[in-house]
XYZ file of N, CA and C in Angstrom:
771
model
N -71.422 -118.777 219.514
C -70.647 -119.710 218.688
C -71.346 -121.068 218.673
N -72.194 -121.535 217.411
C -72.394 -122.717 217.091
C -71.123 -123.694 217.259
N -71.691 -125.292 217.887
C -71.033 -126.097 217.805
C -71.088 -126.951 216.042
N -70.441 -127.832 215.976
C -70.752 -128.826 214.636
C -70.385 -130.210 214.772
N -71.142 -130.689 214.549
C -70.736 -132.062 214.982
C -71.102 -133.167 213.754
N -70.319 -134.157 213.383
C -70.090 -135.159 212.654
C -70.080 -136.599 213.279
N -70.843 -137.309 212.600
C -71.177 -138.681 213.376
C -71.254 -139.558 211.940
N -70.120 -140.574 211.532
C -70.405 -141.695 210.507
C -71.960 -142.609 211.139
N -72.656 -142.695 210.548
C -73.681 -143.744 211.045
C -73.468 -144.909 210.340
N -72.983 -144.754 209.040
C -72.733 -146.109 207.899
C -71.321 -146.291 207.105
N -70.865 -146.419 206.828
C -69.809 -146.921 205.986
C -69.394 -148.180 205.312
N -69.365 -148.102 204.136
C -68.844 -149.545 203.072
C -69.952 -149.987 202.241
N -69.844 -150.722 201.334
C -70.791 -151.376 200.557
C -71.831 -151.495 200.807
N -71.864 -151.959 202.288
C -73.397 -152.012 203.148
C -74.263 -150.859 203.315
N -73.531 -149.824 203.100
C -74.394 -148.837 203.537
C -73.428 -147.489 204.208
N -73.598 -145.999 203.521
C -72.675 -145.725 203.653
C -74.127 -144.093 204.551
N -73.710 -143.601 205.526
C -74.604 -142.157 205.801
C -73.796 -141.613 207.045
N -73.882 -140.113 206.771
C -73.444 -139.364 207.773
C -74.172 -138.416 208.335
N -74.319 -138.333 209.376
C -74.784 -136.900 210.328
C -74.158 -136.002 210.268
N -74.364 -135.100 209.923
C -73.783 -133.531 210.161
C -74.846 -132.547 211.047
N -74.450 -132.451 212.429
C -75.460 -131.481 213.165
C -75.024 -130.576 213.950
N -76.027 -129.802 214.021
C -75.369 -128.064 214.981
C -76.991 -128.098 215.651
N -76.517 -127.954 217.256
C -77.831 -127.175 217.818
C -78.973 -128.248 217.596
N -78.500 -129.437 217.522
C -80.224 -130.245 217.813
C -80.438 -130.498 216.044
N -80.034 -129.928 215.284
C -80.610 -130.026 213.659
C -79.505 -130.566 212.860
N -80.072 -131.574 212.197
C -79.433 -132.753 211.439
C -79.320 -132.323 210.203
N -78.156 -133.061 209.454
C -78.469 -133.090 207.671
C -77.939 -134.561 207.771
N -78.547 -134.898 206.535
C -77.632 -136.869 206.593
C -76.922 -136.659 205.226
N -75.587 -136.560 205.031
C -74.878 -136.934 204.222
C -75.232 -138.208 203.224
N -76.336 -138.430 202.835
C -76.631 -140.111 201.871
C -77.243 -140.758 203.139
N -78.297 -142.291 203.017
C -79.104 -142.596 203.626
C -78.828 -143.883 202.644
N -77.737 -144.809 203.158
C -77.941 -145.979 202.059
C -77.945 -147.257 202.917
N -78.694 -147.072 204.344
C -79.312 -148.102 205.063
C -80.277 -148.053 205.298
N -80.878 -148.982 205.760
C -82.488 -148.647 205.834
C -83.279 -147.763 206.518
N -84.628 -147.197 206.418
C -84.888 -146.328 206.740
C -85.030 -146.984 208.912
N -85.315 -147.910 209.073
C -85.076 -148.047 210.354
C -83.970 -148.558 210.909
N -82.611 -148.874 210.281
C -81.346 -148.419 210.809
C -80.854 -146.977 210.838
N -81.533 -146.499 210.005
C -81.174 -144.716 209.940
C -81.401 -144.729 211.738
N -83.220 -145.242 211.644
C -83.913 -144.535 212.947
C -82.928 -144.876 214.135
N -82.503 -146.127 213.987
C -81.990 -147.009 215.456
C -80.517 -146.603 215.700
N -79.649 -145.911 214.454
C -78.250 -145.392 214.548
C -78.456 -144.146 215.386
N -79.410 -143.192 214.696
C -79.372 -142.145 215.067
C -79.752 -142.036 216.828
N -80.755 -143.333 217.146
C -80.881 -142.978 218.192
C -80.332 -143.518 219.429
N -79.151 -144.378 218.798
C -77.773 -144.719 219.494
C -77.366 -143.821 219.824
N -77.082 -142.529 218.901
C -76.431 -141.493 219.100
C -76.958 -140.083 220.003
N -77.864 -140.519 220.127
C -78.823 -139.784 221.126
C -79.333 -138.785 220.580
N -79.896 -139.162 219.047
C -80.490 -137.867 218.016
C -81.630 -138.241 217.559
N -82.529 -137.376 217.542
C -84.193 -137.590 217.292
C -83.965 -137.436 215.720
N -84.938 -138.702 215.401
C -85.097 -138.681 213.511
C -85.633 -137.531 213.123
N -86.798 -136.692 213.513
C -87.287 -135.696 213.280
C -86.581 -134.192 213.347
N -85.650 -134.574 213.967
C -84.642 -133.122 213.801
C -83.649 -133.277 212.241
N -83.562 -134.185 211.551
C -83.216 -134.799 210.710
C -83.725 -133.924 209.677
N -83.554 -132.668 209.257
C -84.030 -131.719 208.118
C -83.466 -131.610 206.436
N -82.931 -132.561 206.248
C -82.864 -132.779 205.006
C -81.691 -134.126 204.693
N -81.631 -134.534 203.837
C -80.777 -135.660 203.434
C -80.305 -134.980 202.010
N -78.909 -134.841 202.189
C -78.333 -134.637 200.305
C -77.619 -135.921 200.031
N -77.451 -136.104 198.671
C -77.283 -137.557 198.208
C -75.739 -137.024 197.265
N -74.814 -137.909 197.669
C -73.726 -137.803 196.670
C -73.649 -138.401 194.800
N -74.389 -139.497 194.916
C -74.617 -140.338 193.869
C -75.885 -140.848 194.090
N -75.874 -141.807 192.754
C -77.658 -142.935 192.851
C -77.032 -144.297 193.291
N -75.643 -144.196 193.613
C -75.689 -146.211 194.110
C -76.707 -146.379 194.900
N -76.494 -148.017 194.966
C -77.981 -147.954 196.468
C -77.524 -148.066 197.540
N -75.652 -148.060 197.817
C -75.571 -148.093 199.245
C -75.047 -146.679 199.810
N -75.724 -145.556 199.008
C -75.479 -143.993 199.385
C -77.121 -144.060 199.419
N -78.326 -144.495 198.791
C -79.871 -144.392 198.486
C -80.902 -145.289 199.410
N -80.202 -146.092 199.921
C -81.278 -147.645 199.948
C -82.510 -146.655 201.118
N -82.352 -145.657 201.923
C -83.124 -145.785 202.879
C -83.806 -144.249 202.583
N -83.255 -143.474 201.422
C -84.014 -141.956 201.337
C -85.022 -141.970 200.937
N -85.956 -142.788 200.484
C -87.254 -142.590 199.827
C -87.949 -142.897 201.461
N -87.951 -144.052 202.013
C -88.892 -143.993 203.225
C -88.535 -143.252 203.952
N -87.269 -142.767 204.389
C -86.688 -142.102 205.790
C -86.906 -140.825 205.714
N -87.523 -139.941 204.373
C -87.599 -138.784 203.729
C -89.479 -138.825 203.927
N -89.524 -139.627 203.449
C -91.397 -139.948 203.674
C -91.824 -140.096 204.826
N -91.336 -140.769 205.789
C -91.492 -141.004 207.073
C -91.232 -139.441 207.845
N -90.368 -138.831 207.444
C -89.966 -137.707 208.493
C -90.518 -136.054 207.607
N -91.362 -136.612 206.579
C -91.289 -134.983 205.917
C -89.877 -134.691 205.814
N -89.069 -134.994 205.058
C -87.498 -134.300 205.369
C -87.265 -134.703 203.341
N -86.581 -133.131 202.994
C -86.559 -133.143 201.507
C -84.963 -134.003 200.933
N -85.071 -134.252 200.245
C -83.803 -134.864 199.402
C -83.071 -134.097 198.607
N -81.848 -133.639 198.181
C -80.946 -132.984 197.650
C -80.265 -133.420 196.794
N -80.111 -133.076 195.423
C -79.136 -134.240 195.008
C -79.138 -133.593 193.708
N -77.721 -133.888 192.798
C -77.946 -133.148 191.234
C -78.983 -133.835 190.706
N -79.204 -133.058 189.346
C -80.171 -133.469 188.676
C -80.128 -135.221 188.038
N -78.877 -135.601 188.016
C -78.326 -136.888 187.248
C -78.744 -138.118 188.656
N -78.366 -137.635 190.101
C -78.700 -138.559 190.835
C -80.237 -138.563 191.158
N -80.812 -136.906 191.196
C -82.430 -137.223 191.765
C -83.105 -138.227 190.160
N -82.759 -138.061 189.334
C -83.229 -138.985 188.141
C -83.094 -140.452 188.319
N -82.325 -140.351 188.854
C -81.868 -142.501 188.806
C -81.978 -143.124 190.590
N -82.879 -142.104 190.831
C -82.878 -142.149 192.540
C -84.240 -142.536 192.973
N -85.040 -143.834 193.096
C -86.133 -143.979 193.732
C -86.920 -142.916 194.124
N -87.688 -142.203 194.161
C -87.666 -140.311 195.469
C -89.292 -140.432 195.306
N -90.279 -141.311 194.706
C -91.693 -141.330 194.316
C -92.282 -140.609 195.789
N -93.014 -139.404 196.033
C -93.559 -138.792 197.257
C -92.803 -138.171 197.793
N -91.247 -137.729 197.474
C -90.226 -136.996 198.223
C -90.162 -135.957 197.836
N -90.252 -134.773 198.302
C -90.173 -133.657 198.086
C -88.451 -133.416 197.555
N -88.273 -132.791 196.402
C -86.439 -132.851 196.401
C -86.453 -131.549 195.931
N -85.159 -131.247 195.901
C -84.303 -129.875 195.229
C -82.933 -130.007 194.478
N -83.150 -129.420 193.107
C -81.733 -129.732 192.705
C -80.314 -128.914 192.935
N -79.396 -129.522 192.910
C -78.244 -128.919 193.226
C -77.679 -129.070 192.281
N -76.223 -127.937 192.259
C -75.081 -128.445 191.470
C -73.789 -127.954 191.681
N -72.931 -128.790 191.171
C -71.533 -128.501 191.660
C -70.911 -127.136 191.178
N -70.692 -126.635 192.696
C -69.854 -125.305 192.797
C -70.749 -124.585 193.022
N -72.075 -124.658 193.059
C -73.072 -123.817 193.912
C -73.917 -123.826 195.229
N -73.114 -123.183 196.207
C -73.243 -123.402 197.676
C -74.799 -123.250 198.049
N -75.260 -124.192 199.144
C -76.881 -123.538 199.125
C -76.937 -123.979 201.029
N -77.797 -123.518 201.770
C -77.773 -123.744 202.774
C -79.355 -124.694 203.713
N -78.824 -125.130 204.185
C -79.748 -125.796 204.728
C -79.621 -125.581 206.570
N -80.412 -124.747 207.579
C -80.491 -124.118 208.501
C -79.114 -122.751 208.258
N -78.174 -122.770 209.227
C -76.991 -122.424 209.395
C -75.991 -123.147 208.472
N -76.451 -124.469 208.193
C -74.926 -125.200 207.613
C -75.149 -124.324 205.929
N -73.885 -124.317 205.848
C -73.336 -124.278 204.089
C -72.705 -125.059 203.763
N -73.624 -125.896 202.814
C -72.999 -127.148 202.172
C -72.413 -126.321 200.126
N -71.422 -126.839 200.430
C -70.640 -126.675 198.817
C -70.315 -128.087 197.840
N -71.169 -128.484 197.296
C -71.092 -129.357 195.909
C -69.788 -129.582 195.397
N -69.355 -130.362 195.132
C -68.052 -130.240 193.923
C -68.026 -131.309 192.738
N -67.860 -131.191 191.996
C -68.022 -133.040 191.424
C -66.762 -133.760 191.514
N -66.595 -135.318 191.551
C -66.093 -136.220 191.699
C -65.806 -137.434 190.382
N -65.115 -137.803 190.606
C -64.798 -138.365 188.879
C -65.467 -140.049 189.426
N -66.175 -140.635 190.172
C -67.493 -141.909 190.298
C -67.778 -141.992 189.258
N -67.744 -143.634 189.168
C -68.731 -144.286 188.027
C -70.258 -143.884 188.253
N -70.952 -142.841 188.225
C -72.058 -142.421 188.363
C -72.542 -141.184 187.566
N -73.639 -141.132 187.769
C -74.358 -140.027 186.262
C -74.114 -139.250 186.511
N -74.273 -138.235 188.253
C -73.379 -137.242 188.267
C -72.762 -136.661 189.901
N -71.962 -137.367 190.132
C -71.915 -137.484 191.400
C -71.211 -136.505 191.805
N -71.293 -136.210 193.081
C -70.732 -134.583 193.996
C -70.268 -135.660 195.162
N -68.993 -134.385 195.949
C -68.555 -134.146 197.223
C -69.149 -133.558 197.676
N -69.099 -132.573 199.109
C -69.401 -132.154 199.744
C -68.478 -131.344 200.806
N -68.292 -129.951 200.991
C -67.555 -129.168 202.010
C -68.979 -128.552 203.020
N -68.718 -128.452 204.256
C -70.188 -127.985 204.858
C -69.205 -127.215 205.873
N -70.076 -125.661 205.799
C -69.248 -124.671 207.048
C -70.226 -124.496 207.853
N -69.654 -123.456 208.867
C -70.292 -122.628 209.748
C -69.580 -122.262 210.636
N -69.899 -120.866 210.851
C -69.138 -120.098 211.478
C -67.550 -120.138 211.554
N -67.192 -120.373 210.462
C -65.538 -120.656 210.251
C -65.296 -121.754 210.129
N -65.977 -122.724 211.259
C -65.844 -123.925 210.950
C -65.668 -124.653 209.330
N -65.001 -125.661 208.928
C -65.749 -126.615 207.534
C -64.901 -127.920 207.962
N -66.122 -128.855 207.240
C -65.678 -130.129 207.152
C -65.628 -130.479 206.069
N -65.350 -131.578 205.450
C -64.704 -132.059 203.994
C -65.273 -133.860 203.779
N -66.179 -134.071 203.208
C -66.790 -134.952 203.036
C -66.760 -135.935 201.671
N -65.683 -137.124 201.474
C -65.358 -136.846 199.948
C -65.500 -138.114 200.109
N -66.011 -139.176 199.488
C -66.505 -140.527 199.276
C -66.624 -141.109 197.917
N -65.963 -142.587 197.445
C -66.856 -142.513 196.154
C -65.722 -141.880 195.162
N -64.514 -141.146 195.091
C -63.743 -140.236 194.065
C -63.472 -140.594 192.851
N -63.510 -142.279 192.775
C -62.600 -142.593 191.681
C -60.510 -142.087 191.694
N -60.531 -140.497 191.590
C -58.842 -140.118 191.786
C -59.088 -138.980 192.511
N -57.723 -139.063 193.004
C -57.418 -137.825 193.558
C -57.094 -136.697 192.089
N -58.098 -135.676 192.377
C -57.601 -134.396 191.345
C -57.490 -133.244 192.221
N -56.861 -132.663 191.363
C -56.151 -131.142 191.725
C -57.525 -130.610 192.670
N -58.651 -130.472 192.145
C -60.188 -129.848 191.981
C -60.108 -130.225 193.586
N -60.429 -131.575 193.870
C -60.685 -132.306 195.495
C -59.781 -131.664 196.088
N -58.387 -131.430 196.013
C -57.482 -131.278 197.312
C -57.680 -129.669 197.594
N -58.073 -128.862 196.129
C -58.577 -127.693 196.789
C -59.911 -127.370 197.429
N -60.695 -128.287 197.011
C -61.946 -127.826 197.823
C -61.952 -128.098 199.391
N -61.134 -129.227 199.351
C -61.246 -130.125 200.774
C -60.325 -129.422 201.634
N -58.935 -128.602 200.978
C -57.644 -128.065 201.729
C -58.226 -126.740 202.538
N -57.807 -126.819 204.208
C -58.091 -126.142 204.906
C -59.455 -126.339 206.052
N -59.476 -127.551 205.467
C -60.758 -128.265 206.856
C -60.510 -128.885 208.119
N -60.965 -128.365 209.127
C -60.975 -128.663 210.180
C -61.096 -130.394 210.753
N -62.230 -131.071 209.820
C -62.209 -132.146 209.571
C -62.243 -132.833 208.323
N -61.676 -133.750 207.995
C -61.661 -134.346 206.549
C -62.262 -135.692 206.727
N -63.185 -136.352 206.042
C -63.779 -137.139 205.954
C -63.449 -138.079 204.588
N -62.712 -139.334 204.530
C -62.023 -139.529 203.277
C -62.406 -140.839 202.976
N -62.695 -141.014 201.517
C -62.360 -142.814 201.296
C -61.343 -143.607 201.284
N -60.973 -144.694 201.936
C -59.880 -145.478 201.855
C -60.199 -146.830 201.398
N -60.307 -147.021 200.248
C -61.662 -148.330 200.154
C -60.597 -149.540 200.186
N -59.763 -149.516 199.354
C -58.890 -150.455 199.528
C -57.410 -150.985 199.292
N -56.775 -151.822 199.721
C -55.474 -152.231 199.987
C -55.001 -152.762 198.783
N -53.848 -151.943 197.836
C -53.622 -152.653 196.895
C -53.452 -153.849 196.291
N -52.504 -154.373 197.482
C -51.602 -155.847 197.307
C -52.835 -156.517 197.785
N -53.773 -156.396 198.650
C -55.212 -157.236 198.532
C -56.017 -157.223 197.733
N -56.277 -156.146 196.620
C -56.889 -156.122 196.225
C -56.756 -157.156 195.073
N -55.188 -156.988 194.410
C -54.584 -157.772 193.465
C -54.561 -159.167 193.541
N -54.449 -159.598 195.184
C -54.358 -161.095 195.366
C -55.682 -161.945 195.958
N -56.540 -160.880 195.667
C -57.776 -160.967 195.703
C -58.555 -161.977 194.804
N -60.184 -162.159 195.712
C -60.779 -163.029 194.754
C -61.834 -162.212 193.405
N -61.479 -161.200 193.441
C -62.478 -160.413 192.561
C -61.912 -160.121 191.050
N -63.018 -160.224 190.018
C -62.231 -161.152 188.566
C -61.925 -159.946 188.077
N -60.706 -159.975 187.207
C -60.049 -158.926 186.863
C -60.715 -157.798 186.246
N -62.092 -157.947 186.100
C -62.634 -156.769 184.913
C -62.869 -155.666 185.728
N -63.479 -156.281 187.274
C -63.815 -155.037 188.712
C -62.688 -154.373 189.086
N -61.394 -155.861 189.475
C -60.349 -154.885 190.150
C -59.722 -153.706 189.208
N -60.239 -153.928 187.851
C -59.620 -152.997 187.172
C -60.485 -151.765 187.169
N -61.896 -151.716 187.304
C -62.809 -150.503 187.625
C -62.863 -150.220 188.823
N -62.083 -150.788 190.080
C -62.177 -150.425 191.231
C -61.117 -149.520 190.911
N -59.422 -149.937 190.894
C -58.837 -149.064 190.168
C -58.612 -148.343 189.220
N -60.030 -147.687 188.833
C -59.415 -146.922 187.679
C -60.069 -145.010 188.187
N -59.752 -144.820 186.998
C -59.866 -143.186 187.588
C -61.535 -143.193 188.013
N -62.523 -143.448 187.940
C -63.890 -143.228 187.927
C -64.089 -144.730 188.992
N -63.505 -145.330 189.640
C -63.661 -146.208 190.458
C -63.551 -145.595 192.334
N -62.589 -146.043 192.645
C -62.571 -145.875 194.398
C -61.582 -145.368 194.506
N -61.000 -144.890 196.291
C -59.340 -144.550 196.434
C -58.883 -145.855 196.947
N -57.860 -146.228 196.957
C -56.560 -146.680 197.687
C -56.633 -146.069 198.606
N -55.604 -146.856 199.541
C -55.243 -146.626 200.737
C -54.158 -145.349 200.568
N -53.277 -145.565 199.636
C -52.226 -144.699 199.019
C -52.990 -143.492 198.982
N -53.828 -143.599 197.606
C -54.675 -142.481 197.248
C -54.959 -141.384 198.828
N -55.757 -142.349 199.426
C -56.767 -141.724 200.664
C -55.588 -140.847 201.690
N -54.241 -141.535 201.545
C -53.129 -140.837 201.944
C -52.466 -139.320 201.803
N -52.429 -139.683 200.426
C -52.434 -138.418 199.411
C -52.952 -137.488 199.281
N -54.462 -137.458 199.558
C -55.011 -137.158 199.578
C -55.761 -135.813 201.089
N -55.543 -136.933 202.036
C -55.358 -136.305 203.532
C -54.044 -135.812 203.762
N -53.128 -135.808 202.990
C -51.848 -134.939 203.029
C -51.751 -133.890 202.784
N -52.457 -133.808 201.492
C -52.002 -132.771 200.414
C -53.322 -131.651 200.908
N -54.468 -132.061 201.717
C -55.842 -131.309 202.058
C -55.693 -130.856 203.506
N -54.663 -131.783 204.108
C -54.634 -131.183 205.281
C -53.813 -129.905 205.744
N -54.373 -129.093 206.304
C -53.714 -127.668 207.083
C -53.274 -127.588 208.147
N -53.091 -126.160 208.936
C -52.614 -126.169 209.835
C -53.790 -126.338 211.574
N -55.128 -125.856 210.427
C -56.506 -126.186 210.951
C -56.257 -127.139 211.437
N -56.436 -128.179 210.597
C -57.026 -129.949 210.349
C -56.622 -130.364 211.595
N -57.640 -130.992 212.191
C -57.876 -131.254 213.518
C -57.872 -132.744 213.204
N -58.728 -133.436 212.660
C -59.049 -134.735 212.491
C -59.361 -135.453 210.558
N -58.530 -136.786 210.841
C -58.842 -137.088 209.144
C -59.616 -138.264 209.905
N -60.643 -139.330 209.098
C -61.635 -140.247 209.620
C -61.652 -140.941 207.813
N -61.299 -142.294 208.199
C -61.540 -142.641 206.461
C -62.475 -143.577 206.415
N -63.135 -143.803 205.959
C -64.504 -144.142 205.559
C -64.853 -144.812 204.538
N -65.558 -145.754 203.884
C -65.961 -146.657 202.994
C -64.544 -148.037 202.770
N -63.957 -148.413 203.637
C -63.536 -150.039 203.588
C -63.815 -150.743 203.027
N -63.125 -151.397 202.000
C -63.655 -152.469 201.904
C -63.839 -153.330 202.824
N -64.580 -154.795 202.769
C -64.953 -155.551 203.784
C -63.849 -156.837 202.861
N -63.532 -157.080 201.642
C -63.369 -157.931 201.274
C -61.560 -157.575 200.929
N -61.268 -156.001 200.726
C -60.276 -155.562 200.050
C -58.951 -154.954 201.306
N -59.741 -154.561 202.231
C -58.558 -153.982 203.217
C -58.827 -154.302 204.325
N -58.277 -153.450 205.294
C -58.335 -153.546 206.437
C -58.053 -152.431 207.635
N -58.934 -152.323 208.276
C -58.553 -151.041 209.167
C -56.913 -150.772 209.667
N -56.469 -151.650 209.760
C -55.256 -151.881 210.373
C -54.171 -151.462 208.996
N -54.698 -151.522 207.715
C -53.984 -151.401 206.373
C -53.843 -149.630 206.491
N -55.196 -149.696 206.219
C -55.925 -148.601 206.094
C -55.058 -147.169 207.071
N -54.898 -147.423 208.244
C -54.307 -146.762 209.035
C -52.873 -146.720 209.397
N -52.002 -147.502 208.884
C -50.875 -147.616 208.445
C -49.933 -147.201 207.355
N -50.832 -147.278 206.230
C -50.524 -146.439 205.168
C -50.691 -144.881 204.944
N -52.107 -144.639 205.436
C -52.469 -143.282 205.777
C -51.642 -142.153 206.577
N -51.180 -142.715 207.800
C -50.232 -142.481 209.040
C -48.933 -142.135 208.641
N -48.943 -143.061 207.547
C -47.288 -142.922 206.953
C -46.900 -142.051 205.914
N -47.750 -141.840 204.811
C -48.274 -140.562 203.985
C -48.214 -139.843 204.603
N -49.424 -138.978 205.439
C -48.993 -138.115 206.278
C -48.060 -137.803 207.052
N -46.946 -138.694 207.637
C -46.066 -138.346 208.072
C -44.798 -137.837 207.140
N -44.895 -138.336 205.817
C -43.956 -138.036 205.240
C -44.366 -136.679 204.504
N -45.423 -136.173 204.738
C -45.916 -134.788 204.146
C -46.375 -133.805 205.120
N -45.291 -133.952 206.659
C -45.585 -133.000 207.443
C -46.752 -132.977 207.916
N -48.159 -133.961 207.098
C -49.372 -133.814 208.065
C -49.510 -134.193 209.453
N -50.170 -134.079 210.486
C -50.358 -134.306 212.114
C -51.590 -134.209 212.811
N -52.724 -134.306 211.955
C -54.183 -134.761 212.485
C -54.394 -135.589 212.911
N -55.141 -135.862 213.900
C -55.823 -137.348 214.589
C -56.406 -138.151 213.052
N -56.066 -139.472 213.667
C -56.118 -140.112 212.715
C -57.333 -141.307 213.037
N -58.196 -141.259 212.410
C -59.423 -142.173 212.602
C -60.245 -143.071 211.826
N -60.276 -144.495 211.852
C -60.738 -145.229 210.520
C -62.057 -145.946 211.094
N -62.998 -146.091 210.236
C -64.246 -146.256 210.534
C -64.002 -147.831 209.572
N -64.829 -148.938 210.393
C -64.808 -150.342 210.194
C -65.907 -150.053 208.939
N -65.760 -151.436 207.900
C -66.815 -151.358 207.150
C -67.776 -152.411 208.015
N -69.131 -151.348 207.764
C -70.429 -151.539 208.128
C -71.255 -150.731 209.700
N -70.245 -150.375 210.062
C -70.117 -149.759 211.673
C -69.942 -148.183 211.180
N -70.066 -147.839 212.455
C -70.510 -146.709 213.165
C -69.448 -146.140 213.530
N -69.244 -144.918 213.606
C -67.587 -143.824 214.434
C -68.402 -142.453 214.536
N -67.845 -142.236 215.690
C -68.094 -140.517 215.953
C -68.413 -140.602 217.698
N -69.305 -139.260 217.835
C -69.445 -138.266 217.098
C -68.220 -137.124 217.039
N -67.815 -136.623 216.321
C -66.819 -135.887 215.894
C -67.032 -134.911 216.493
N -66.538 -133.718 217.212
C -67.272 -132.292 217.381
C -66.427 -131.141 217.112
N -66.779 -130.044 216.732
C -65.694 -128.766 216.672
C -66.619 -127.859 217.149
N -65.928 -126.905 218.088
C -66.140 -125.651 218.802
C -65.486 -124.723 218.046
């Protein structure tokens, strides 16, 4: 029985990447810090860059991108990504492969599953990754909660969610009305609400752990963030550990046996 283990290395505007590893061998969920914060996170975490065997990319922002062209060059390690993100994606010397949503492909043991996501982006994907029964649920970036997400994500052991930001902050906020209105709109970010909803309606009898991820720095607050979430779920029978990752920082490592 493979272990699996999940480690946020990045989260928020600044820079958003995740570890997903079994047995010593890495995948990075997006690489949108630099290629030597990749090196210096990972080896906080007590993980060699070179076990690091591929990076898949959800979108082309640059804080899912900023560090895959060197950190991919530097390590021989290929890039993944639909055809819409490897196009608008720096990758000059990177070996890549295209993907697409709803077609599972594997990289060592893990099975990673694509889905698309309604992001202001050319063509952006989620991510479900199994093994051996195991799956985790990796969803960043949504714009809305749709029917599509709560089934791909429903029945994971771990859920990995966006909670970007706090309504009533966002509104009394300093950001000019044309953003807060593309932050909220369907092809923008989740809410705290949303990210609620969301880990409610996905979580099972599995679901071990929800972890929400991408904060704003300017819009919420961990303390929002986990209050609202907590309370959603409670009113929808959910009961997973509940875990919020600071924007710009680090959480994990996650593990399932």
């Amino acid at each position: 029985m493979h272990g699996l283990t999940v480690t946020v290395l990045a989260s928020g505007s600044s820079g958003n990447s995740v570890l997903v590893s079994c047995d010593g061998t890495g995948v990075l969920v997006d690489a949108g810090i630099s290629c030597r914060e990749i090196e210096r996170r990972l080896s906080l975490f007590g993980f060699e860059s070179d076990a690091v065997k591929a990076v898949v990319l959800t979108h082309e922002h640059t804080d899912h991108t900023r560090g895959v062209q060197r950190f991919c060059s530097s390590h021989g390690v290929k890039a993944f990504g639909t055809d819409g993100t490897l196009s608008l994606t720096p990758l000059n010397g990177v070996e890549t492969e295209s993907i697409a949503a709803s077609k599972p492909f594997h990289i060592g043991q893990m099975t990673l599953r694509p889905f698309p996501v309604r992001h202001f982006a050319a063509e952006p994907v989620a991510f479900t990754i199994t093994l051996d029964g195991m799956k985790v649920g990796i969803a960043s970036d949504l714009g809305c909660v749709t029917p599509r997400i709560v089934d791909e994500m429903s029945g994971a052991d771990m859920l990995f969610i966006e909670a970007n930001y706090d309504d009533h902050m966002l509104s009394r906020g300093s950001y000019p009305d044309f953003l807060k209105r593309t932050i909220r709109g369907d092809h923008g970010h989740l809410s705290n609400d949303d990210a609620g909803l969301l880990a409610s309606k996905a979580s099972g009898e599995r679901t071990k752990r929800v972890v929400l991820l991408h904060l704003s720095k300017e819009n919420n607050t961990p303390e929002k963030a986990a209050e609202t979430v907590s309370s959603q779920m409670k009113r929808y029978g959910a009961s997973p550990e509940l875990s919020v990752t600071e924007h710009g920082c680090s959480n994990g490592p996650f593990s399932l046996r």
